[in-house]
Short mmCIF file of C-alpha atoms and ligand atoms in Angstrom, two decimals:
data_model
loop_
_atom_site.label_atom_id
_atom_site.label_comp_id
_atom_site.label_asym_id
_atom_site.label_seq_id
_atom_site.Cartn_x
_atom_site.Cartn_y
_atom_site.Cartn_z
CA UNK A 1 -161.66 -45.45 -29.27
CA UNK A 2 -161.72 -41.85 -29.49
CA UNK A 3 -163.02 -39.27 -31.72
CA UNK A 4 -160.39 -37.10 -33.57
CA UNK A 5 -158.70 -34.18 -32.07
CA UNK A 6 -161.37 -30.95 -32.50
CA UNK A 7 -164.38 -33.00 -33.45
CA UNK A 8 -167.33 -33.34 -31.38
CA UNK A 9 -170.14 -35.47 -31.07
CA UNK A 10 -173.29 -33.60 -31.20
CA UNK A 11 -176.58 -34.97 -29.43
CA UNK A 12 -179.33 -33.65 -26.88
CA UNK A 13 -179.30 -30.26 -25.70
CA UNK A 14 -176.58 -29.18 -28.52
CA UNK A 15 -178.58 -30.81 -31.27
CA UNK A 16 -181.76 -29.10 -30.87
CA UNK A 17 -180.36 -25.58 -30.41
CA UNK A 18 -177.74 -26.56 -33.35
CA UNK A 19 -181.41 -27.61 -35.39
CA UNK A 20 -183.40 -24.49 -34.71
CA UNK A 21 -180.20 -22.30 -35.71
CA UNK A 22 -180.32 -23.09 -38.89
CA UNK A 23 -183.93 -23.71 -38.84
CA UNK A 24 -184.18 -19.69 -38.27
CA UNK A 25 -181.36 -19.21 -40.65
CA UNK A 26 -182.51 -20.93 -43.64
CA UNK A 27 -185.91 -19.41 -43.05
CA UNK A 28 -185.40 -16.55 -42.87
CA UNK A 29 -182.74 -16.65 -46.02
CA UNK A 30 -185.57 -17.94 -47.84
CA UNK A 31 -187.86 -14.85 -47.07
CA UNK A 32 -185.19 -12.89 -48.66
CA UNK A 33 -184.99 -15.19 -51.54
CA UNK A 34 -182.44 -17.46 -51.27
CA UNK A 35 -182.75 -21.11 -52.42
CA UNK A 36 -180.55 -23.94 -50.84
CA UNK A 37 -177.64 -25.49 -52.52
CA UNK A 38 -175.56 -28.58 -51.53
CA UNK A 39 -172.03 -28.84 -52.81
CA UNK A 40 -169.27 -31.97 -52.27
CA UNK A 41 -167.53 -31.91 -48.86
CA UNK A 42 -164.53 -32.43 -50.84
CA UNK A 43 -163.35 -30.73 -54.00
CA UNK A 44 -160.09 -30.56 -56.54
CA UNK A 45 -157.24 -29.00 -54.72
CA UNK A 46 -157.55 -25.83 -56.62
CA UNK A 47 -160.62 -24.66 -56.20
CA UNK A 48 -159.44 -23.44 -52.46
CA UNK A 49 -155.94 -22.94 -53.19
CA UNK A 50 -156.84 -20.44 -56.17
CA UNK A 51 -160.54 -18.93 -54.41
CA UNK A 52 -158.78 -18.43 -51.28
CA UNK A 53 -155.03 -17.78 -51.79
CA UNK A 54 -152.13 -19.71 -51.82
CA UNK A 55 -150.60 -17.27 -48.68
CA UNK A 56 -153.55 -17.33 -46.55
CA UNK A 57 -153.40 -19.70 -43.34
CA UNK A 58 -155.99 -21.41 -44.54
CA UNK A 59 -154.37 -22.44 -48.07
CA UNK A 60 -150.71 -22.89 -46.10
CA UNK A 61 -150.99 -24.66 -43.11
CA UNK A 62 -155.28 -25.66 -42.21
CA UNK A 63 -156.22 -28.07 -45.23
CA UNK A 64 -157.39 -31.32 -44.98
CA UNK A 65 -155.54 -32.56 -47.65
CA UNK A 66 -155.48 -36.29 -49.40
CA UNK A 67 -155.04 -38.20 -52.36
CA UNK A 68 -157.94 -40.55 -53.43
CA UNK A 69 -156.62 -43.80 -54.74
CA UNK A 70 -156.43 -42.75 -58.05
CA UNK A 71 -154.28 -40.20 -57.45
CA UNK A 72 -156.53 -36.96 -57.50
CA UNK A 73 -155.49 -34.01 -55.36
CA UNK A 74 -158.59 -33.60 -53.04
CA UNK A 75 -159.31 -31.27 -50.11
CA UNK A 76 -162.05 -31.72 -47.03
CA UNK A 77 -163.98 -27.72 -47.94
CA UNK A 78 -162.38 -25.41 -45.14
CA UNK A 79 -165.63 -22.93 -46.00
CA UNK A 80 -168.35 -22.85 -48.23
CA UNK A 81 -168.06 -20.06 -50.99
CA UNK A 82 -165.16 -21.48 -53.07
CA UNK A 83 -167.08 -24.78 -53.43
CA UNK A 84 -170.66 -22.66 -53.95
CA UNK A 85 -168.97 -20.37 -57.00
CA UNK A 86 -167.36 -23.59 -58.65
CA UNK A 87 -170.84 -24.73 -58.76
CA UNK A 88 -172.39 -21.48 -60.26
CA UNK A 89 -169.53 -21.77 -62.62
CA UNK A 90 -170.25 -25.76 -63.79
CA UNK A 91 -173.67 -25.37 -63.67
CA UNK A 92 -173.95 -22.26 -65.73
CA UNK A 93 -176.00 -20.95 -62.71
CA UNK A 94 -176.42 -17.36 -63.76
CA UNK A 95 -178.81 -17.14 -66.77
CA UNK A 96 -180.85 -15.47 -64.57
CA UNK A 97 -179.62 -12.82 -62.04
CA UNK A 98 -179.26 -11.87 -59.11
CA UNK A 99 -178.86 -15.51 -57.66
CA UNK A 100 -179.47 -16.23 -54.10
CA UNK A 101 -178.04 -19.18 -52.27
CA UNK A 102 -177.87 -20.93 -48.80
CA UNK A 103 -175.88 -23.93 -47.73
CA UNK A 104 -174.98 -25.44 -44.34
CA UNK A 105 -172.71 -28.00 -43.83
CA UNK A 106 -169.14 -29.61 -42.06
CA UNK A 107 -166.42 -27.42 -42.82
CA UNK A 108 -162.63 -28.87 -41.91
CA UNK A 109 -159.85 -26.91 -40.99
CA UNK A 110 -156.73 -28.26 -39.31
CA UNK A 111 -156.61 -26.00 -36.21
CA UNK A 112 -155.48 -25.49 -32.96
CA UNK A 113 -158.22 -26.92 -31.25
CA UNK A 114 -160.08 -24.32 -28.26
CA UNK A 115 -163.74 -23.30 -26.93
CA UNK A 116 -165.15 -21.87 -30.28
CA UNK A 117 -162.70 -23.53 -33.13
CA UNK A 118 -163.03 -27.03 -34.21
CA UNK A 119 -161.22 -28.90 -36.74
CA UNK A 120 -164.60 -29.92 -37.82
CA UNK A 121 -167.26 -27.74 -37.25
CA UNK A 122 -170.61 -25.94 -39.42
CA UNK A 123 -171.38 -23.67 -41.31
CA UNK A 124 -174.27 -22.13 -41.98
CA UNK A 125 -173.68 -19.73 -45.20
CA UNK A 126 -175.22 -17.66 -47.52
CA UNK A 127 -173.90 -16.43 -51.16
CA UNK A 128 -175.59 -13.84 -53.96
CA UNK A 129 -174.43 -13.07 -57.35
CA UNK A 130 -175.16 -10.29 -59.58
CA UNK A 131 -173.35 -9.18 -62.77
CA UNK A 132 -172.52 -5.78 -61.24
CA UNK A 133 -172.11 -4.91 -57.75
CA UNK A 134 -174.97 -3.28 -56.05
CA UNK A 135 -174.62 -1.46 -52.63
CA UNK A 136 -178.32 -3.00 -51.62
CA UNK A 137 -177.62 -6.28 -52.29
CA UNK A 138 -174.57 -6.12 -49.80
CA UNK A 139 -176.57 -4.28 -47.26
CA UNK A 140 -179.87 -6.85 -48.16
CA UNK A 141 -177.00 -9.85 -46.71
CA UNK A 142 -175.61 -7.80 -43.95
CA UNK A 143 -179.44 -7.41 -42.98
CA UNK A 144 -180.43 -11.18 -43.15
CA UNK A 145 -177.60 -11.86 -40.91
CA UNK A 146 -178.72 -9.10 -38.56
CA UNK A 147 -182.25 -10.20 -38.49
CA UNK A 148 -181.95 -13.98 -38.14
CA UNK A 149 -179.15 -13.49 -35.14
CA UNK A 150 -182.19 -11.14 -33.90
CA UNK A 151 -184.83 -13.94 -33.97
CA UNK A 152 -182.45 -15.88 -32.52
CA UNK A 153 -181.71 -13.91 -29.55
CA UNK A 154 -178.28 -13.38 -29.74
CA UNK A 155 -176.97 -9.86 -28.95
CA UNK A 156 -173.52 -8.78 -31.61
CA UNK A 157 -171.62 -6.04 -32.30
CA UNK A 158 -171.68 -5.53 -36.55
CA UNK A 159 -168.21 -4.17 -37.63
CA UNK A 160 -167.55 -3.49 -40.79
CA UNK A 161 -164.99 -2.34 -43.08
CA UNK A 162 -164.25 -1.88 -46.97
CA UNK A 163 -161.12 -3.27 -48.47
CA UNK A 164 -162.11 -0.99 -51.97
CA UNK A 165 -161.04 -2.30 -55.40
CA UNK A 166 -158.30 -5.36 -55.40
CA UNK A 167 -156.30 -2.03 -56.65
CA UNK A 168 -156.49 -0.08 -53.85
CA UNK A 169 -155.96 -3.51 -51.78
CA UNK A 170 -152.71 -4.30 -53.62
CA UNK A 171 -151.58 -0.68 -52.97
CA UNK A 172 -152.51 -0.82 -49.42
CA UNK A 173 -150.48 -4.24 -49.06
CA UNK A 174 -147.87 -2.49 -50.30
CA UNK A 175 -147.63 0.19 -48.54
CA UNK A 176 -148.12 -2.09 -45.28
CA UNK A 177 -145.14 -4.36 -46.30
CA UNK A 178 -142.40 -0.63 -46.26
CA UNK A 179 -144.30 0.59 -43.39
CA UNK A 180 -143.79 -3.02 -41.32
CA UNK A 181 -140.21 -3.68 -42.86
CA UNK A 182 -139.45 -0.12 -40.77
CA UNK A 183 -141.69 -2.08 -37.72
CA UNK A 184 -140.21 -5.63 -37.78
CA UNK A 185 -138.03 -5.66 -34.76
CA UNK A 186 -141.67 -4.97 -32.73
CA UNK A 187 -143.80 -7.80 -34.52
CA UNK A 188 -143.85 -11.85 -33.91
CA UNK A 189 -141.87 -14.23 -35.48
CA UNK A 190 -145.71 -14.90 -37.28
CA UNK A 191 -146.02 -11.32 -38.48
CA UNK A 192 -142.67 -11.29 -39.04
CA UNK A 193 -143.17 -14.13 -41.99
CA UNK A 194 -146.21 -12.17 -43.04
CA UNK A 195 -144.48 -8.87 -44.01
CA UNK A 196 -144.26 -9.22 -47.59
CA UNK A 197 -146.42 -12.48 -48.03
CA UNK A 198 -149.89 -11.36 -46.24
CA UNK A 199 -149.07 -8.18 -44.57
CA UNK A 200 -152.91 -7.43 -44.05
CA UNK A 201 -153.03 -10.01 -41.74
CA UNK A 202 -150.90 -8.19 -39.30
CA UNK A 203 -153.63 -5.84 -38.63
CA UNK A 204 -155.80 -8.45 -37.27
CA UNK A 205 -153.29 -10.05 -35.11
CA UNK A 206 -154.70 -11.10 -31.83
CA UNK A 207 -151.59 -10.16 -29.86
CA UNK A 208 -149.77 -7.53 -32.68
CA UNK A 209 -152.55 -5.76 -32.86
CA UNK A 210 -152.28 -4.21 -30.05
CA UNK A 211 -148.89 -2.93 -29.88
CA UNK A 212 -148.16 0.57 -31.02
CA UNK A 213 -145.99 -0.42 -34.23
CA UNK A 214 -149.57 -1.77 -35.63
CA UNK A 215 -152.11 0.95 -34.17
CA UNK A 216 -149.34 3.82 -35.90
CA UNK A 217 -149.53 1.33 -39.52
CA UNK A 218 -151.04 3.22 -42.31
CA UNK A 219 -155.08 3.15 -42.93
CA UNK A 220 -156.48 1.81 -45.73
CA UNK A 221 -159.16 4.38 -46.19
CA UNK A 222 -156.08 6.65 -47.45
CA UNK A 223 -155.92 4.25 -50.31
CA UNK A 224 -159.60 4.46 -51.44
CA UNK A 225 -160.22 5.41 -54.75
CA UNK A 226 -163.23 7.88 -54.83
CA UNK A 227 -165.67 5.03 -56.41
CA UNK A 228 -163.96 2.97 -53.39
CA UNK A 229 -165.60 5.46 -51.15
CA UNK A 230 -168.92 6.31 -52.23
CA UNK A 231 -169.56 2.43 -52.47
CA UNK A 232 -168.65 2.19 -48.85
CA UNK A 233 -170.49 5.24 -48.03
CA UNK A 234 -173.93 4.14 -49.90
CA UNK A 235 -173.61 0.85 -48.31
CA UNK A 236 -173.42 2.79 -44.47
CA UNK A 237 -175.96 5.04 -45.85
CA UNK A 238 -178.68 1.88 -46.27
CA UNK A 239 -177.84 0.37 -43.08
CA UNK A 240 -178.62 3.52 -41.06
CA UNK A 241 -181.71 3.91 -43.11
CA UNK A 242 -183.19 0.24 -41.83
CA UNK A 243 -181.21 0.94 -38.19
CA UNK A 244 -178.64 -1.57 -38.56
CA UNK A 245 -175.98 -0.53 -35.95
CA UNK A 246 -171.92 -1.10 -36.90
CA UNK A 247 -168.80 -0.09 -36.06
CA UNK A 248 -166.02 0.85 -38.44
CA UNK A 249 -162.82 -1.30 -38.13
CA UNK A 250 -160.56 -0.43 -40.65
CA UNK A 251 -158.10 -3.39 -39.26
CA UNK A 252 -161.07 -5.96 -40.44
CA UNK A 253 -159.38 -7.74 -43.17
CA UNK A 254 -160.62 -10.94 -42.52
CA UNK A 255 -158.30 -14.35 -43.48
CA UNK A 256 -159.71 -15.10 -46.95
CA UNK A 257 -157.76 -13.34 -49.67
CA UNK A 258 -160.77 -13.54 -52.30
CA UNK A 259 -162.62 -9.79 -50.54
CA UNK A 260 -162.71 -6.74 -52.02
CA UNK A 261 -165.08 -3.84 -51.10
CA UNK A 262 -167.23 -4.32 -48.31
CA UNK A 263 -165.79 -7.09 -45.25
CA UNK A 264 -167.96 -7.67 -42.13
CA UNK A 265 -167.82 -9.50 -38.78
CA UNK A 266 -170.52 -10.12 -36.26
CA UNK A 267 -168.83 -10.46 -33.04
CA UNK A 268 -170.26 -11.69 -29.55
CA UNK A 269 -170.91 -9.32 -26.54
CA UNK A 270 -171.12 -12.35 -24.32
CA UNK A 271 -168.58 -14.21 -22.09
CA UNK A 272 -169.28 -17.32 -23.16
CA UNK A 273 -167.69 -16.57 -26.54
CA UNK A 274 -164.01 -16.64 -24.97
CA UNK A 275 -161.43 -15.83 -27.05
CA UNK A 276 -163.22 -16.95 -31.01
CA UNK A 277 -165.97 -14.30 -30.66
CA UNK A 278 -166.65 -14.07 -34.32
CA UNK A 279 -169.83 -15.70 -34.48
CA UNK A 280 -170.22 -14.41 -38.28
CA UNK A 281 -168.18 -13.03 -41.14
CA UNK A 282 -168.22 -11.81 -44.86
CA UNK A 283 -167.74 -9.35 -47.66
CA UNK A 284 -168.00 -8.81 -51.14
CA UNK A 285 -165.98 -10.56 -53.87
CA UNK A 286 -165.83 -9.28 -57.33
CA UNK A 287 -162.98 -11.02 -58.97
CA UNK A 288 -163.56 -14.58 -57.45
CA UNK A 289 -165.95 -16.08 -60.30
CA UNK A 290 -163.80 -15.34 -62.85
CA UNK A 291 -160.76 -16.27 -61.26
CA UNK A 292 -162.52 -20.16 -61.08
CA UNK A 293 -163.28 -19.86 -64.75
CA UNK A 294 -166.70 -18.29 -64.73
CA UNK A 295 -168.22 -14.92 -66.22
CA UNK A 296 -167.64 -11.59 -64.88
CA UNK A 297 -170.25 -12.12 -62.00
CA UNK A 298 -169.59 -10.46 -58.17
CA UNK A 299 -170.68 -12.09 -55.32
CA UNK A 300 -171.15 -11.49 -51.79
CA UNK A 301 -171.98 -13.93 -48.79
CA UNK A 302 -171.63 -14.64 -45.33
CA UNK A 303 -170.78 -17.65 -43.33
CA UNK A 304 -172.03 -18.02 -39.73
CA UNK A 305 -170.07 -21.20 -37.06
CA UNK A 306 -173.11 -22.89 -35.61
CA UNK A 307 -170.86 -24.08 -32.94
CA UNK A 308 -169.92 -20.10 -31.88
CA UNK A 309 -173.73 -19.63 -32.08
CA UNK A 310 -174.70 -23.04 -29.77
CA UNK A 311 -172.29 -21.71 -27.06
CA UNK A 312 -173.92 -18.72 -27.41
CA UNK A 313 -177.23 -19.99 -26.84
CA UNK A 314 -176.69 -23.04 -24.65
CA UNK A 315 -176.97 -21.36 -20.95
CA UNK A 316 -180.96 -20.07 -22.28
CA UNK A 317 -182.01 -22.84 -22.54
CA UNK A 318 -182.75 -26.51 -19.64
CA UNK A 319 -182.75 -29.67 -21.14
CA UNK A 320 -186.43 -29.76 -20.80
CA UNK A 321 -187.03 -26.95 -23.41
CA UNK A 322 -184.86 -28.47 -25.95
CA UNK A 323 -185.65 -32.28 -25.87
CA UNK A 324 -188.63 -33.36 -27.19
CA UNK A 325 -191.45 -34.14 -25.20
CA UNK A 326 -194.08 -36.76 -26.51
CA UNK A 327 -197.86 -36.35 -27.06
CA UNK A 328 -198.29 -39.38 -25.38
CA UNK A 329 -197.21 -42.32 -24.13
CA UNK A 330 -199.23 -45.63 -24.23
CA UNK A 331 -198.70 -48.23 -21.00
CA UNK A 332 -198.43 -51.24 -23.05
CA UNK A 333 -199.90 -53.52 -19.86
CA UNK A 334 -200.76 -57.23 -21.77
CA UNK A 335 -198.57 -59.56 -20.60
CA UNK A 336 -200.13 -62.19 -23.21
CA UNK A 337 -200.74 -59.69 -26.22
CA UNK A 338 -197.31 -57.84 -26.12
CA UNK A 339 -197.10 -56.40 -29.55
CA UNK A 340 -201.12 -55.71 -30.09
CA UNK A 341 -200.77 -52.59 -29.29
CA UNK A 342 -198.28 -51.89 -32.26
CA UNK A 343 -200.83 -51.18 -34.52
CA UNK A 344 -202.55 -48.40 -32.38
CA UNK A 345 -199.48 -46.72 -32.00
CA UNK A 346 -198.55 -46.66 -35.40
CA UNK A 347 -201.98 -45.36 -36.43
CA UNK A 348 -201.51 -42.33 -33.86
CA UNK A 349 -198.18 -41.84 -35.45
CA UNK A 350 -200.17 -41.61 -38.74
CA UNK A 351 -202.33 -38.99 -37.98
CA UNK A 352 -199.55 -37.22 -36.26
CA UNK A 353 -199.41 -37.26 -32.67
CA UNK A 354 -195.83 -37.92 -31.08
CA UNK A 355 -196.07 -41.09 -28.87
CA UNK A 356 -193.41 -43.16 -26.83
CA UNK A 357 -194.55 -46.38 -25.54
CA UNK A 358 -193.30 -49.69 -23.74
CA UNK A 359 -192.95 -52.32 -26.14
CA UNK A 360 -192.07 -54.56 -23.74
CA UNK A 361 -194.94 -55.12 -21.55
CA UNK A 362 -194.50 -53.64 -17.73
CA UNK A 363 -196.41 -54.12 -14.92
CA UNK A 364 -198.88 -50.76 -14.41
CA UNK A 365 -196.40 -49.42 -11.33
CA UNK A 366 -193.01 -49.67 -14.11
CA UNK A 367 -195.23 -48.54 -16.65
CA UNK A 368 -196.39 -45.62 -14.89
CA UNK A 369 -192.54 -44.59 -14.40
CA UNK A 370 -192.18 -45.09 -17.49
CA UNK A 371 -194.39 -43.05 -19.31
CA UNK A 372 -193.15 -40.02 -15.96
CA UNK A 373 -190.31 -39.86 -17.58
CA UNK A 374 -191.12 -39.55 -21.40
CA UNK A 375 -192.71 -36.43 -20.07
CA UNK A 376 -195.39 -37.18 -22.05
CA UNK A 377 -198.73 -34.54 -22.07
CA UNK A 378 -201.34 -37.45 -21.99
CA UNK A 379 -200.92 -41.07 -20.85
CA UNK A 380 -202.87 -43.80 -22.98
CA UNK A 381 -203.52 -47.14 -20.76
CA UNK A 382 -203.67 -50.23 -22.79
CA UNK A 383 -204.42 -54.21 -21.14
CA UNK A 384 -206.07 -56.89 -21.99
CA UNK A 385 -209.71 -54.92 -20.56
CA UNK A 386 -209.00 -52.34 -23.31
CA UNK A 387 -208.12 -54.99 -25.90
CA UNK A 388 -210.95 -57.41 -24.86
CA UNK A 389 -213.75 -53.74 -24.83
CA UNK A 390 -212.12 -51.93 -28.03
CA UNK A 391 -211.41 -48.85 -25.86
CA UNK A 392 -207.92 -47.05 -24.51
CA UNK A 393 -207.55 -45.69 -20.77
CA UNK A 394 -206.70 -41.91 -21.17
CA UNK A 395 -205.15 -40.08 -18.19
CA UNK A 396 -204.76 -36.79 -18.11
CA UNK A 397 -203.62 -35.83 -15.01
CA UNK A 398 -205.74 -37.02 -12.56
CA UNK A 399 -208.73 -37.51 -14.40
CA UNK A 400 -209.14 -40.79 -16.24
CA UNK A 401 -211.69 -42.24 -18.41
CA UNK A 402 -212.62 -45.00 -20.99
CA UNK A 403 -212.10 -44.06 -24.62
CA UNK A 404 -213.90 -46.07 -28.13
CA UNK A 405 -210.72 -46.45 -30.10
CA UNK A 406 -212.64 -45.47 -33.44
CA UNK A 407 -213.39 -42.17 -31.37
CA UNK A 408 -210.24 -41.82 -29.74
CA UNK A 409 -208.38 -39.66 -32.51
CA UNK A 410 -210.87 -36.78 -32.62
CA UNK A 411 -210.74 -37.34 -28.61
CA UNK A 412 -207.50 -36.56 -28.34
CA UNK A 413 -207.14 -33.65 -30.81
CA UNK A 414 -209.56 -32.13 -28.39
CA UNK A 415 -207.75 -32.88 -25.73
CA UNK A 416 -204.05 -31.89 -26.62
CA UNK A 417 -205.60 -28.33 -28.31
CA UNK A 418 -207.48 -27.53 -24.31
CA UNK A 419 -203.89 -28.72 -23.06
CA UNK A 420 -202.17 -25.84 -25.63
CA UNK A 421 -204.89 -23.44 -24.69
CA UNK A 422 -204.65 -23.86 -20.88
CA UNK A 423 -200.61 -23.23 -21.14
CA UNK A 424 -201.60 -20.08 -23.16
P1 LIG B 1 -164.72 -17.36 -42.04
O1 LIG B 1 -164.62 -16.07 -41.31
O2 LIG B 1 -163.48 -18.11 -42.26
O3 LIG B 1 -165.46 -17.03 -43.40
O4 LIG B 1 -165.74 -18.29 -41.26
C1 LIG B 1 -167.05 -17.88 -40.98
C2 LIG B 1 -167.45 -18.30 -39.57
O5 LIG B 1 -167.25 -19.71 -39.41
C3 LIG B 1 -166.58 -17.68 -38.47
O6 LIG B 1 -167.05 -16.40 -38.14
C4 LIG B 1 -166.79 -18.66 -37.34
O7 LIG B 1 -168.02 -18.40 -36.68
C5 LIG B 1 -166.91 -19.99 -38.06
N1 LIG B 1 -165.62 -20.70 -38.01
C6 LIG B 1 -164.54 -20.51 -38.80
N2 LIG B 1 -163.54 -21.35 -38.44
C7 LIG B 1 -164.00 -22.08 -37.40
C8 LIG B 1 -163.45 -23.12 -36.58
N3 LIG B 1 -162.23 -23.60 -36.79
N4 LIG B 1 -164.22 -23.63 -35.59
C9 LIG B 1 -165.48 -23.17 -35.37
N5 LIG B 1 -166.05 -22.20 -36.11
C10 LIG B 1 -165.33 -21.66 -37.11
C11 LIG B 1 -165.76 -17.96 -44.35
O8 LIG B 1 -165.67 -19.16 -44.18
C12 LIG B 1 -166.30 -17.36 -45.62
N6 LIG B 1 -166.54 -18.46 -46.57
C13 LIG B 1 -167.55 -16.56 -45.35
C14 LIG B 1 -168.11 -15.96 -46.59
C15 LIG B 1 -169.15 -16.39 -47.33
N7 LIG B 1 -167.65 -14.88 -47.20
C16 LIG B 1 -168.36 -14.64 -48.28
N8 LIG B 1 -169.27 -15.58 -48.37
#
């Protein structure tokens, strides 16, 4: 048996890092204060096919889509923020604003499957609502991105773009759709098809985009209104005041149809990205609550592919960092006692050390291997001596001595903190 085409089973190494991603992430989302929210993995056809539009890839050709046995139209979420706003919306989630949310999660999209894009893979996302739109907020999100990718180590390039009012946007499509009609014969059969259905998407083409017929297409900063552009410019204005560096890309359109105003992408400098280098995108939306039935709230969010950021992160780190290595280990030695020393360990457990044992009892030369390999920092020795005297053998490198069991907690405290101290 096999898993599914673009799945991946997660374990060791990939775990950890994967754990202390969104360890940073949801930390530090919660020092700009964001609270969590879970939604369903799956939701009512709609709710993507209306949030992220009916023409986008996504909508057309990447759902997971199924009936459940009653008949329901149900998708597997292909992102995060059309599932977080139908939330807001059902739970009447904006009494009080702004509101600040984090999720993380499986995400499903039916791609083709390379280094860097799964058809399952995780998310790690972040969405804020206000009732108006408010160039801080945008640049507060732009800056939580920046500094948890920071604590994390991981070196990007922050482009950034504004789409302006889903005015301007509709003008700007249109204006791309006669400009490409003039430009077909040099586009894909893709862009092609996209001419008059998603002709923003050309712009972002991996292979179009760098042919002359789309570097000569119009800009969309021609289309700004002047609110358009003094919204963009505040927004630049607060990221050079906190030294956020970007890049402009006026071709950053991004694949969800629900953006207007400010879009950005954090893209790997590394070679281990390959060709998906996006390691994090987002933008503003202002219509999308009220298109899924809510009030007139905006939002803006990010999502970040903990995959992108693992691969990112994975040559950093050896095996040793990342997998956990014990307190201790007890040498369970009693041939004739085998499970007595259950109880001990559980009571360590209990007052919080990490220990690994043998349950099964080893001779001391297996043992000894044993406990080598958990790695552990101190080695407790337990036979039928101990059991008989009330005491535990405690080795610490090469010094070993006798230890009262009802003193052997405060022992070892002392112990583990002069190990911590001496590594210091
Ligand atoms: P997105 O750009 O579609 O945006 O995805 C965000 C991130 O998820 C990407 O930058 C990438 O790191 C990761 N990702 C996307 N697809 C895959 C895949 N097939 N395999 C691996 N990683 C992938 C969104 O999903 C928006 N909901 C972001 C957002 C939140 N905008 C506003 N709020």
């Amino acid at each position: 048996m096999e898993r599914p085409k673009g799945t991946k089973d997660i374990f060791g190494k990939q775990a950890a890092i994967a754990n202390s991603i969104v360890e940073v992430f949801s930390e530090v989302a919660m020092l700009y204060g964001f609270n969590q929210i879970s939604t369903p993995i799956f939701e009512h056809l709609p709710v993507f096919s209306r949030a992220i539009g009916e023409q986008t890839e996504v909508v057309s050709k990447e759902m997971y889509r199924f009936q459940d046995k009653s008949g329901r139209d149900l998708v597997l979420r292909p992102e995060g923020t059309a599932g977080v706003v139908r939330a807001v919306v059902e739970n009447k989630l904006y009494v009080t604003l702004p509101q600040r949310f984090w999720y993380f999660g499986p995400m499903f999209r039916y791609e083709n499957p390379q280094k860097g894009r799964m058809r399952q893979f995780h998310q790690f996302g972040v969405e804020a609502f206000s009732a108006e739109k408010s160039a801080a907020l945008d640049s507060e999100v732009i800056i939580l991105a920046a500094d948890a990718l920071t604590l994390l180590g991981i070196k990007y390039q922050l482009q950034i773009n504004s789409l302006g009012s889903l005015t301007t946007r509709a003008k700007y499509a249109e204006a791309l759709t006669k400009y490409f009609t003039n430009h077909a014969s040099n586009l894909s059969p893709v862009s092609q098809q996209r001419i008059t259905t998603n002709p923003l998407r050309i712009l972002d083409d991996k292979v179009d985009r760098e042919t002359a017929a789309v570097k000569g297409a119009p800009v969309i900063s021609k289309y700004y209104s002047s609110e358009d552009e003094v919204y963009f410019k505040s927004i630049c204005h607060l990221l050079d005041q906190v030294d956020i560096k970007y890049t402009i890309n006026p071709a950053l359109v991004r694949g969800l149809d629900y953006y207007s105003d400010i879009t950005f992408e954090f893209v790997s400098v590394s070679e281990a990205a390959g060709a998906q280098s996006t390691l994090l995108g987002g933008g503003r939306y202002n219509d999308l609550v009220s298109m899924l039935g809510g009030p007139a709230l905006t939002g803006i969010g990010f999502a970040a592919g903990i995959e992108r950021l693992v691969n990112e992160l994975e040559e950093n780190y050896d095996d040793d960092e990342v997998i956990l290595r014990p307190d201790l280990f007890l040498l369970n030695l009693n041939e004739s006692a085998p499970l007595v020393p259950l109880s001990l360990v559980t009571s360590l457990r209990r007052h919080g050390f990490s220990i690994d044992w043998n349950y099964q009892p080893l001779k001391i030369q297996k043992a000894f291997e044993r406990a080598e390999r958990s790695k552990a920092k101190i080695y407790l020795i337990y036979g039928a001596n101990e059991q008989a005297n009330k005491t535990v053998g405690v080795k610490i490198g090469n010094l070993q001595e006798q230890v009262k069991i009802s003193a052997l907690v405060k022992y070892l405290d002392k112990k583990l903190e002069e190990l911590e101290s001496e590594k210091e």
